[in-house]
XYZ file of N, CA and C in Angstrom:
222
model
N -71.370 -8.239 17.592
C -72.685 -8.884 17.574
C -72.913 -9.434 16.148
N -73.185 -10.612 16.164
C -73.358 -11.221 14.780
C -74.841 -12.079 14.946
N -75.510 -12.016 13.844
C -76.745 -12.483 13.664
C -76.487 -14.136 13.646
N -77.388 -14.895 14.226
C -77.092 -16.343 13.912
C -78.671 -16.885 13.825
N -78.708 -18.081 13.209
C -79.917 -18.604 12.993
C -80.854 -18.720 14.330
N -80.420 -18.619 15.408
C -81.509 -18.535 16.508
C -81.192 -17.594 17.304
N -80.578 -16.506 16.996
C -80.379 -15.145 17.798
C -79.369 -14.398 17.510
N -78.501 -14.075 18.382
C -77.353 -13.341 18.283
C -76.133 -13.801 19.074
N -74.876 -13.669 18.380
C -73.774 -14.186 19.160
C -73.084 -13.045 19.274
N -72.514 -12.663 20.559
C -71.675 -11.695 21.003
C -70.193 -12.283 20.895
N -69.397 -11.556 20.353
C -67.992 -11.978 19.982
C -67.101 -10.867 20.533
N -65.793 -11.318 21.077
C -64.972 -10.378 21.470
C -64.173 -9.718 20.289
N -63.520 -8.497 20.464
C -62.898 -7.885 19.609
C -61.813 -7.220 20.457
N -60.728 -6.912 19.313
C -59.499 -6.070 19.982
C -59.929 -4.601 20.343
N -59.646 -4.135 21.159
C -60.159 -2.577 21.611
C -60.120 -1.757 20.358
N -61.157 -1.039 19.982
C -61.285 -0.238 18.894
C -61.626 -0.763 17.613
N -61.820 -2.160 17.549
C -62.179 -2.789 16.287
C -63.613 -3.338 16.471
N -64.465 -3.180 17.788
C -65.729 -3.447 17.799
C -66.650 -2.340 17.619
N -68.088 -2.452 18.260
C -68.891 -1.443 18.214
C -68.896 -0.420 19.196
N -68.260 -0.579 20.278
C -68.041 0.249 21.123
C -67.277 1.528 20.828
N -68.106 2.729 20.870
C -67.607 4.120 20.549
C -66.623 4.611 21.755
N -65.540 4.061 22.067
C -64.590 4.453 23.066
C -64.323 5.651 23.310
N -64.063 6.612 22.363
C -63.987 7.934 22.487
C -65.292 8.568 23.351
N -66.312 8.227 22.811
C -67.694 8.824 23.451
C -67.732 8.317 24.729
N -67.383 7.090 24.942
C -67.562 6.578 26.308
C -66.674 7.277 27.340
N -65.563 7.406 26.948
C -64.450 7.978 27.881
C -64.702 9.561 27.960
N -65.173 10.183 26.809
C -65.764 11.683 27.094
C -66.624 11.791 28.096
N -67.504 10.858 27.965
C -68.772 10.726 28.943
C -68.573 10.643 30.288
N -67.678 9.808 30.625
C -67.040 9.748 31.994
C -66.065 10.570 32.445
N -65.069 11.057 31.627
C -64.214 12.030 32.213
C -64.570 13.537 31.913
N -65.832 13.568 31.289
C -66.449 14.906 30.990
C -67.129 15.422 32.362
N -67.240 14.371 33.268
C -67.963 14.767 34.550
C -66.944 14.735 35.664
N -65.654 15.162 35.369
C -64.525 15.217 36.226
C -64.085 14.120 36.930
N -64.246 13.193 36.313
C -63.754 11.868 36.844
C -62.516 11.539 36.311
N -61.520 10.628 36.834
C -60.276 9.996 36.313
C -60.400 8.575 36.772
N -61.230 7.786 36.151
C -61.215 6.386 36.503
C -60.107 5.551 36.078
N -59.972 4.211 36.783
C -59.012 3.398 36.412
C -59.633 2.781 35.229
N -58.926 2.315 34.482
C -59.549 1.678 33.222
C -58.891 0.219 33.247
N -59.798 -0.770 33.151
C -59.589 -2.272 33.231
C -59.756 -2.790 31.771
N -59.050 -3.494 31.246
C -59.175 -3.993 29.956
C -59.499 -5.421 29.821
N -60.707 -5.965 29.609
C -61.262 -7.545 29.574
C -61.596 -7.521 28.085
N -61.085 -8.727 27.670
C -61.277 -9.454 26.435
C -61.954 -10.789 26.444
N -62.886 -10.991 25.615
C -63.274 -12.190 25.133
C -62.991 -12.770 23.951
N -62.277 -14.027 24.009
C -61.630 -14.375 22.589
C -62.196 -15.807 22.599
N -62.219 -16.028 21.337
C -62.834 -17.560 20.947
C -61.422 -18.188 21.012
N -61.174 -19.535 21.550
C -59.897 -20.108 21.381
C -59.771 -20.832 19.959
N -58.624 -20.846 19.887
C -58.021 -21.549 18.513
C -57.979 -22.822 18.694
N -57.377 -23.544 17.615
C -57.355 -25.110 17.512
C -56.507 -25.551 18.622
N -55.289 -24.918 18.842
C -54.374 -25.437 19.972
C -54.078 -24.429 21.006
N -53.494 -24.900 21.972
C -53.256 -24.085 23.127
C -52.155 -22.814 22.677
N -51.378 -23.239 21.896
C -50.220 -22.762 21.482
C -50.760 -21.567 20.542
N -51.629 -21.717 19.594
C -52.239 -20.787 18.707
C -53.281 -19.744 19.532
N -53.710 -20.343 20.678
C -54.522 -19.482 21.318
C -53.751 -18.523 22.216
N -52.833 -18.972 22.882
C -51.751 -17.992 23.697
C -51.360 -17.105 22.607
N -51.096 -17.400 21.407
C -50.387 -16.298 20.299
C -51.445 -15.338 20.138
N -52.510 -15.987 19.944
C -53.603 -14.993 19.486
C -53.955 -13.822 20.719
N -53.923 -14.465 21.735
C -54.263 -13.642 23.058
C -53.166 -12.600 23.272
N -51.991 -13.018 23.261
C -50.650 -12.064 23.254
C -50.941 -11.112 22.174
N -51.399 -11.161 20.898
C -51.398 -10.295 19.967
C -52.677 -9.336 20.150
N -53.822 -9.900 20.726
C -54.854 -9.219 21.163
C -54.431 -8.064 22.271
N -53.772 -8.466 23.289
C -53.499 -7.709 24.466
C -52.493 -6.725 24.031
N -51.584 -6.906 23.144
C -50.613 -5.949 22.767
C -51.376 -4.683 21.904
N -52.213 -5.296 20.976
C -52.947 -4.353 20.101
C -53.977 -3.302 21.107
N -54.728 -4.239 21.976
C -55.561 -3.376 22.846
C -54.895 -2.381 23.819
N -53.755 -2.790 24.512
C -53.094 -1.826 25.236
C -52.612 -0.784 24.492
N -52.154 -0.975 23.163
C -51.529 0.104 22.308
C -52.957 1.100 22.009
N -53.855 0.599 21.712
C -55.064 1.433 21.359
C -55.726 2.173 22.705
N -55.716 1.445 23.935
C -55.961 2.099 25.068
C -55.052 3.062 25.411
N -53.836 3.055 25.259
C -52.884 4.272 25.750
C -53.266 5.626 24.756
N -53.537 5.074 23.320
C -53.957 6.262 22.287
C -55.096 6.936 22.667
N -56.091 6.102 23.109
C -57.420 6.652 23.501
C -57.256 7.534 24.837
N -56.345 7.175 25.738
C -56.015 7.929 27.004
C -54.938 9.065 26.788
N -54.530 9.163 25.875
C -53.744 10.319 25.517
C -54.315 11.861 25.911
N -53.905 12.732 26.622
C -54.528 14.119 26.759
C -54.429 14.788 25.578
């Protein structure tokens, strides 16, 4: 979340690099005896070209999946 001149702008981040306290969320859900499916959704600003955007998206996915696996290790 970033302050702008007329309000706030919500921008996507790689999992674990934003404001969300991922361990706390997982502890709250799994602490109630749940074993949920985890879906990873990312909002990403496009780059100047399609090629740059796709490369950025690939990097984000790889980093976020790696982070998700680490968070979900027992």
